[in-house]
Amino acid sequence: MEVAGDDGFAGDGKQTASKWGNQSRSYQLLPTFLGDLTGQVYPSPSLPLIPQISSLAWYTTVIPLMIVLSITAVKDAVDDLGRHQNDKKVNNRSVLLLANGRMEEDKWMNVQVGDIIKLKNNQPVTADILLLSSSEPYSLTYIETAELDGETNLKVKQGISVTSNLGDDLELLSAFDGEVRCDLPNNKLDKFTGILTYKSGNYVLDQDKLLLRGCTIRNTDWCCGLVVYTGPDTKLMQNSGKCTWKRTHIDHLMNVLVLWSEKVDFSYNKLADPNFSFYDKTLVEAVKKEDRWAHLFFLSLSLCHTVMSEEKVEGELVYQAQSPDEGALVTAARNFGFVFHSRTSETITVVEMGVTRVYQLLAILDFSNVRKRMTVIIRTPEDRLMLFCKGADTIICELLHSSCRALSDVTMEHLDEFATEGLRTLMVAYRELDDAFFQTWRQKHSEASLCLEDREHKLSVVYEEIEKDLMLLGATAVEDKLQDGVPETIITLNKAKIKLWALTGDKQETAVNVAYSCNIFENKMDGVFVVEGKNYEEVWKELRSARAKMKPESLLESDPVNIYLTRNREMPFVIPEEVPNGNYGLVINGYSLACVIEGNLELELLRVACMCKGVICCRTTPLQKAQVVELVKKYKKVVTLAIGDGANDVNMIKVAHIGVAISGLEGMQAMLNSDFAFSQFRYLQRLLLIHGRWSYNRMCKFLSYFFYKNFAFTLVHFWYAFFNGFSAQTVYDTWFITFYNLVYTSLPVLGLSLFDQDVDEKWILCFPELYETGQHNLYFNKKKFMRCLLHGIYTSFILFFVPMGTLHNSERSDGKDIADFQSFSLVVQTSLMWVVTLQVWPVVAGVRGLGVARNILNQPQIWLSIILSTALCVIPATGYRFLKPLFFPLSVDKVFDRIHHCMKHPVPPPMPTKLKQESPRRSAYAFSHIQGFGALITSGKTMKPRPI
């Protein structure tokens, strides 16, 4: 087998895609921890290590440095080991590889381009492979693409017709001698073009023939394929970013500076799903009493769908649905006694209350984003023609018979209640058909299906002829199944002035619906802009139109932002904040996003998006998610956080300043590449608002303390230099210098870093505005650094000259002179420790100063000097911290006042209520459903005949 890129085949036989074959690596050959250590050592001062210019012993710097770096090295080495073990586990997965005329079990990392491999049901796809054959008719293969686009609904791939007859016959597969010429490796998940030369013929290849690494085989016993891309050349790996060393803004600044009810029992139905829960007995009783309308309602749900069933073990049905809505509704019907059992291209088998009935499937009027409904026409075992239709309530209402008006009004009231809970609603209706009318309609439908021009419109007209005068059966409401607390969490984060953008692989309608459900979008918005242009010009016009509505003056040349961007176009710059004239949202799809990135429209998109309350990027690839994050990082002075739960989110998790993973059903890749991981989205508010804020406060206090104590410690030598002839002689004992940061001053800052909580967590969640301090770097910045420097200069001045004045010409009580260097050094050291730690350490003078301490610490003038130095250093700083909030308060200081008021005058907590959407209803049906699947079912290609 031969596989070549666009530049032609470079030789005979197999070609490996890269020197690593099909191996996966999330680590470098040089361990990550060595790179991290290099980054940490680089800004460290090295001058004290040069004996010719340093008056200090080498160990005063080396010992503390080696201890700190050793701890860091151990931590990073453990992380590296975890990555290595995970990669080893993936690379050593087994796969059936065709070799020497038989299928042999081999490791993933040994798979090469040109190999033929065999995959089984529920097995992940090893590499990007060209589908040759499968156990299903017409070489169809069902896959799940959760790791690629986050969608768990079923998708269908179909092999090449000329290779379908290969099956899993080892002799035929071994004799396969086709040649594939295709694209060079790229990151386009939805694009693949190639040509298969086989048996003297050329066959066109597209993405529908390619199984991508990251997919999982579902509902298919086996499939065989030709390996096209391996290892880093696969589209999944092409969409993966590099691991980067993430650093905070403070790190960069440092470098610059240095309901309960009884559950319904479904035991009467042996085929019920044991995981299904229902709490309303009224409907169950109606079904048991054989209520005609209840039976018709559930019969419609069991017939009107495109779900595939699988029964590996008798009585245990597994449904594979094109959309979550489909699966939920068919499962509901199953538990109420109307079990969809199996289907062929012409029949649907349903077990109704224990009785097996076979319905003849005459037509499927497929779903589309325009129709927003689906219809099936069936013939019952009693030879009755019936039409069942389900779809968006706003659409079905227009198709109902006039006699249903009263029932429709009541149903719409119920749907309004469902909508306030954020549920997705649809209506179910039916109609009995006359046989003569149906035969006439069927002829029209056949003619419209064969039209070469304007086929979609003609089919739509034909569909409308039969989808009318429907009788309403009922309505359903499907929950998007958001995790607990998601809407409330997003509201809290918005109060903290954190903007949320959703980057998803879902279809536009699904993404928008979820955005409303979780409060990224609000119904009281002044508008939601949809960017869906197919080329540069269309996208540019849509973005300009959105900006014209949000801020008309932003289109003028005199606009300050336009002037700023014009002047700074050639250099790195930050887009200033712009304030819109209302509350808006933005939706953009992946195709339009590609036009933005490739057409140099990034600034136009970013200006529009940053003025919106919420942004939805739908149908995006993993690479596009990362590109959006990079775009924000490049042009906005903000901190980005990416949160995801699947392998398709890994890229943006790596790129963002902070990567967070939610452990879910889509594997461990996101967790392994994240900085933080937890099980519920709602924990994000605790991570950011509580622990994030506490951590920021502690870090700022630590840095302020660190710089201050070292300025005070070091600058004493500046004053001393005027008295020692600038000889570089040190004031302190050598061992005191060694242990000053490592031991003497470490415990106070360690306690501060572990236990400091300036505000209780309940008040932080009540007042998310407290998070503003970190967003604007209010507690540590260049201004704060200069304040630490000035404070350190003042302290060093006091620490040097007060002891100097005290000891000058001073005598002991017995008349002996105490104005010697070691006595002076001891007093300065002791005063320094009092000032920076507010306590005297027993070994404050160092090993060689014990005798000196006994001689001078019993003199009153020495203690007077120490107390005076401490008072002169501590009192001004304490006064500043007390007076500053009174005369120069920050916004957070005002929040503290509100907290203090609440603590003095507590109010009873509000009664917990469920968050509701006060909104007009947004109808939505099966938005992740794929158009055209109905035609695939009726063609007979999706299934093998099954015994009834």
mmCIF file of C-alpha atoms in Angstrom, residues 350-540:
data_model
loop_
_atom_site.group_PDB
_atom_site.id
_atom_site.type_symbol
_atom_site.label_atom_id
_atom_site.label_comp_id
_atom_site.label_asym_id
_atom_site.label_seq_id
_atom_site.Cartn_x
_atom_site.Cartn_y
_atom_site.Cartn_z
ATOM 1 C CA VAL A 350 -42.115 -1.600 18.608
ATOM 2 C CA VAL A 351 -42.962 -3.618 21.708
ATOM 3 C CA GLU A 352 -46.196 -2.001 22.949
ATOM 4 C CA MET A 353 -47.071 -2.917 26.506
ATOM 5 C CA GLY A 354 -45.387 -6.294 26.032
ATOM 6 C CA VAL A 355 -46.848 -6.974 22.552
ATOM 7 C CA THR A 356 -44.515 -6.879 19.523
ATOM 8 C CA ARG A 357 -45.912 -4.901 16.579
ATOM 9 C CA VAL A 358 -44.275 -4.216 13.229
ATOM 10 C CA TYR A 359 -45.045 -0.938 11.438
ATOM 11 C CA GLN A 360 -44.321 -0.370 7.772
ATOM 12 C CA LEU A 361 -42.163 2.709 7.265
ATOM 13 C CA LEU A 362 -43.387 4.532 4.147
ATOM 14 C CA ALA A 363 -41.528 7.855 4.360
ATOM 15 C CA ILE A 364 -39.330 10.016 6.554
ATOM 16 C CA LEU A 365 -39.640 13.767 6.091
ATOM 17 C CA ASP A 366 -36.276 14.696 7.463
ATOM 18 C CA PHE A 367 -35.322 17.367 9.945
ATOM 19 C CA SER A 368 -33.606 20.569 8.838
ATOM 20 C CA ASN A 369 -32.695 23.827 10.549
ATOM 21 C CA VAL A 370 -35.348 25.603 8.481
ATOM 22 C CA ARG A 371 -38.167 23.084 8.977
ATOM 23 C CA LYS A 372 -37.359 22.418 12.653
ATOM 24 C CA ARG A 373 -39.551 19.365 12.583
ATOM 25 C CA MET A 374 -39.486 15.718 11.559
ATOM 26 C CA THR A 375 -42.287 13.548 10.203
ATOM 27 C CA VAL A 376 -42.729 9.822 9.611
ATOM 28 C CA ILE A 377 -45.508 8.158 7.663
ATOM 29 C CA ILE A 378 -46.270 4.579 8.645
ATOM 30 C CA ARG A 379 -48.795 1.852 7.946
ATOM 31 C CA THR A 380 -50.057 0.098 11.070
ATOM 32 C CA PRO A 381 -50.595 -3.673 11.341
ATOM 33 C CA GLU A 382 -54.338 -2.803 11.026
ATOM 34 C CA ASP A 383 -53.578 -1.211 7.591
ATOM 35 C CA ARG A 384 -54.158 2.372 8.760
ATOM 36 C CA LEU A 385 -52.046 5.162 7.300
ATOM 37 C CA MET A 386 -50.754 7.512 9.989
ATOM 38 C CA LEU A 387 -48.496 10.534 10.022
ATOM 39 C CA PHE A 388 -46.572 11.459 13.182
ATOM 40 C CA CYS A 389 -44.800 14.789 13.459
ATOM 41 C CA LYS A 390 -42.713 16.355 16.189
ATOM 42 C CA GLY A 391 -40.846 19.630 16.177
ATOM 43 C CA ALA A 392 -40.479 23.157 17.473
ATOM 44 C CA ASP A 393 -43.715 24.296 19.121
ATOM 45 C CA THR A 394 -43.792 27.576 17.251
ATOM 46 C CA ILE A 395 -43.730 25.619 13.976
ATOM 47 C CA ILE A 396 -46.201 22.858 14.909
ATOM 48 C CA CYS A 397 -48.773 25.394 16.144
ATOM 49 C CA GLU A 398 -49.080 26.723 12.600
ATOM 50 C CA LEU A 399 -49.805 23.230 11.266
ATOM 51 C CA LEU A 400 -52.571 22.228 13.704
ATOM 52 C CA HIS A 401 -56.222 21.696 12.796
ATOM 53 C CA SER A 402 -58.541 24.505 13.902
ATOM 54 C CA SER A 403 -60.296 22.162 16.337
ATOM 55 C CA CYS A 404 -57.109 22.028 18.410
ATOM 56 C CA ARG A 405 -57.075 25.726 19.227
ATOM 57 C CA ALA A 406 -58.292 25.403 22.838
ATOM 58 C CA LEU A 407 -55.905 22.515 23.588
ATOM 59 C CA SER A 408 -53.107 24.394 21.873
ATOM 60 C CA ASP A 409 -53.618 27.459 24.078
ATOM 61 C CA VAL A 410 -53.445 25.365 27.254
ATOM 62 C CA THR A 411 -50.391 23.517 25.972
ATOM 63 C CA MET A 412 -48.623 26.775 25.146
ATOM 64 C CA GLU A 413 -49.209 27.982 28.709
ATOM 65 C CA HIS A 414 -47.548 24.828 29.987
ATOM 66 C CA LEU A 415 -44.672 25.290 27.563
ATOM 67 C CA ASP A 416 -44.206 28.827 28.812
ATOM 68 C CA GLU A 417 -43.769 27.410 32.313
ATOM 69 C CA PHE A 418 -41.251 24.883 30.993
ATOM 70 C CA ALA A 419 -39.370 27.641 29.196
ATOM 71 C CA THR A 420 -38.994 29.666 32.396
ATOM 72 C CA GLU A 421 -37.085 26.676 33.773
ATOM 73 C CA GLY A 422 -34.725 26.811 30.775
ATOM 74 C CA LEU A 423 -36.091 23.626 29.187
ATOM 75 C CA ARG A 424 -36.111 22.870 25.471
ATOM 76 C CA THR A 425 -39.653 22.262 24.254
ATOM 77 C CA LEU A 426 -41.343 20.627 21.294
ATOM 78 C CA MET A 427 -44.845 19.541 20.270
ATOM 79 C CA VAL A 428 -46.079 16.161 19.072
ATOM 80 C CA ALA A 429 -48.976 15.791 16.610
ATOM 81 C CA TYR A 430 -50.476 13.215 14.263
ATOM 82 C CA ARG A 431 -52.830 12.825 11.326
ATOM 83 C CA GLU A 432 -54.631 9.899 9.714
ATOM 84 C CA LEU A 433 -54.214 9.805 5.946
ATOM 85 C CA ASP A 434 -56.454 8.682 3.104
ATOM 86 C CA ASP A 435 -54.789 6.017 0.982
ATOM 87 C CA ALA A 436 -55.620 7.692 -2.362
ATOM 88 C CA PHE A 437 -54.354 11.052 -1.109
ATOM 89 C CA PHE A 438 -51.125 9.462 0.105
ATOM 90 C CA GLN A 439 -50.454 7.686 -3.200
ATOM 91 C CA THR A 440 -50.901 10.974 -5.080
ATOM 92 C CA TRP A 441 -48.603 12.763 -2.618
ATOM 93 C CA ARG A 442 -46.054 9.965 -2.826
ATOM 94 C CA GLN A 443 -45.787 10.448 -6.579
ATOM 95 C CA LYS A 444 -45.168 14.166 -6.127
ATOM 96 C CA HIS A 445 -42.558 13.426 -3.476
ATOM 97 C CA SER A 446 -40.739 11.037 -5.794
ATOM 98 C CA GLU A 447 -40.698 13.594 -8.606
ATOM 99 C CA ALA A 448 -39.393 16.337 -6.339
ATOM 100 C CA SER A 449 -36.664 14.042 -4.999
ATOM 101 C CA LEU A 450 -35.381 13.437 -8.521
ATOM 102 C CA CYS A 451 -35.256 17.098 -9.546
ATOM 103 C CA LEU A 452 -31.808 18.418 -10.358
ATOM 104 C CA GLU A 453 -32.722 22.076 -9.933
ATOM 105 C CA ASP A 454 -34.139 23.690 -6.800
ATOM 106 C CA ARG A 455 -34.676 20.278 -5.207
ATOM 107 C CA GLU A 456 -34.784 21.552 -1.595
ATOM 108 C CA HIS A 457 -37.499 24.112 -2.307
ATOM 109 C CA LYS A 458 -39.662 21.655 -4.249
ATOM 110 C CA LEU A 459 -39.375 19.063 -1.495
ATOM 111 C CA SER A 460 -40.342 21.700 1.067
ATOM 112 C CA VAL A 461 -43.505 22.516 -0.891
ATOM 113 C CA VAL A 462 -44.407 18.830 -1.106
ATOM 114 C CA TYR A 463 -43.807 18.358 2.608
ATOM 115 C CA GLU A 464 -46.163 21.229 3.447
ATOM 116 C CA GLU A 465 -48.971 19.595 1.451
ATOM 117 C CA ILE A 466 -49.121 16.655 3.851
ATOM 118 C CA GLU A 467 -47.926 18.287 7.083
ATOM 119 C CA LYS A 468 -51.157 20.173 7.785
ATOM 120 C CA ASP A 469 -54.415 19.764 9.709
ATOM 121 C CA LEU A 470 -52.516 17.925 12.418
ATOM 122 C CA MET A 471 -54.089 16.831 15.697
ATOM 123 C CA LEU A 472 -52.172 17.820 18.806
ATOM 124 C CA LEU A 473 -51.098 14.920 21.026
ATOM 125 C CA GLY A 474 -48.971 16.727 23.592
ATOM 126 C CA ALA A 475 -45.670 18.389 24.257
ATOM 127 C CA THR A 476 -42.322 17.535 25.771
ATOM 128 C CA ALA A 477 -39.623 19.481 27.584
ATOM 129 C CA VAL A 478 -36.019 18.355 27.614
ATOM 130 C CA GLU A 479 -33.473 19.667 30.073
ATOM 131 C CA ASP A 480 -30.016 20.478 28.756
ATOM 132 C CA LYS A 481 -28.802 18.851 31.954
ATOM 133 C CA LEU A 482 -26.528 21.572 33.085
ATOM 134 C CA GLN A 483 -24.579 20.771 36.202
ATOM 135 C CA ASP A 484 -25.951 22.121 39.456
ATOM 136 C CA GLY A 485 -25.280 25.780 40.041
ATOM 137 C CA VAL A 486 -24.064 26.704 36.547
ATOM 138 C CA PRO A 487 -26.415 29.704 35.977
ATOM 139 C CA GLU A 488 -25.851 30.991 39.510
ATOM 140 C CA THR A 489 -22.084 30.634 39.120
ATOM 141 C CA ILE A 490 -22.084 32.594 35.869
ATOM 142 C CA ILE A 491 -24.171 35.384 37.437
ATOM 143 C CA THR A 492 -21.684 35.593 40.315
ATOM 144 C CA LEU A 493 -18.706 35.678 37.940
ATOM 145 C CA ASN A 494 -20.378 38.447 35.940
ATOM 146 C CA LYS A 495 -20.730 40.504 39.127
ATOM 147 C CA ALA A 496 -16.992 40.083 39.583
ATOM 148 C CA LYS A 497 -16.574 41.665 36.125
ATOM 149 C CA ILE A 498 -15.369 38.394 34.600
ATOM 150 C CA LYS A 499 -16.437 38.032 30.978
ATOM 151 C CA LEU A 500 -17.416 34.576 29.757
ATOM 152 C CA TRP A 501 -17.012 33.351 26.189
ATOM 153 C CA ALA A 502 -18.232 29.900 25.124
ATOM 154 C CA LEU A 503 -16.020 28.151 22.550
ATOM 155 C CA THR A 504 -17.827 24.999 21.462
ATOM 156 C CA GLY A 505 -18.070 22.468 18.673
ATOM 157 C CA ASP A 506 -21.876 22.395 18.979
ATOM 158 C CA LYS A 507 -24.171 23.650 16.257
ATOM 159 C CA GLN A 508 -25.232 27.271 16.469
ATOM 160 C CA GLU A 509 -28.781 26.644 17.689
ATOM 161 C CA THR A 510 -27.613 24.301 20.443
ATOM 162 C CA ALA A 511 -24.891 26.670 21.583
ATOM 163 C CA VAL A 512 -27.246 29.662 21.713
ATOM 164 C CA ASN A 513 -29.876 27.689 23.615
ATOM 165 C CA VAL A 514 -27.343 26.592 26.220
ATOM 166 C CA ALA A 515 -26.045 30.171 26.451
ATOM 167 C CA TYR A 516 -29.506 31.358 27.459
ATOM 168 C CA SER A 517 -29.966 28.435 29.851
ATOM 169 C CA CYS A 518 -26.770 29.182 31.748
ATOM 170 C CA ASN A 519 -27.122 32.995 31.662
ATOM 171 C CA ILE A 520 -24.237 33.801 29.329
ATOM 172 C CA PHE A 521 -26.987 35.449 27.287
ATOM 173 C CA GLU A 522 -29.946 37.214 28.863
ATOM 174 C CA ASN A 523 -33.389 37.755 27.414
ATOM 175 C CA LYS A 524 -33.277 41.449 28.306
ATOM 176 C CA MET A 525 -30.338 42.038 25.993
ATOM 177 C CA ASP A 526 -30.614 44.848 23.478
ATOM 178 C CA GLY A 527 -29.561 42.468 20.745
ATOM 179 C CA VAL A 528 -27.590 39.369 19.775
ATOM 180 C CA PHE A 529 -25.401 39.682 16.683
ATOM 181 C CA VAL A 530 -24.912 36.580 14.523
ATOM 182 C CA VAL A 531 -21.835 36.471 12.305
ATOM 183 C CA GLU A 532 -22.163 33.706 9.740
ATOM 184 C CA GLY A 533 -20.594 35.139 6.582
ATOM 185 C CA LYS A 534 -18.961 32.777 4.108
ATOM 186 C CA ASN A 535 -16.194 35.121 2.957
ATOM 187 C CA TYR A 536 -14.104 38.114 3.994
ATOM 188 C CA GLU A 537 -16.517 40.767 2.713
ATOM 189 C CA GLU A 538 -19.612 39.289 4.365
ATOM 190 C CA VAL A 539 -17.894 38.833 7.717
ATOM 191 C CA TRP A 540 -16.443 42.361 7.596
#
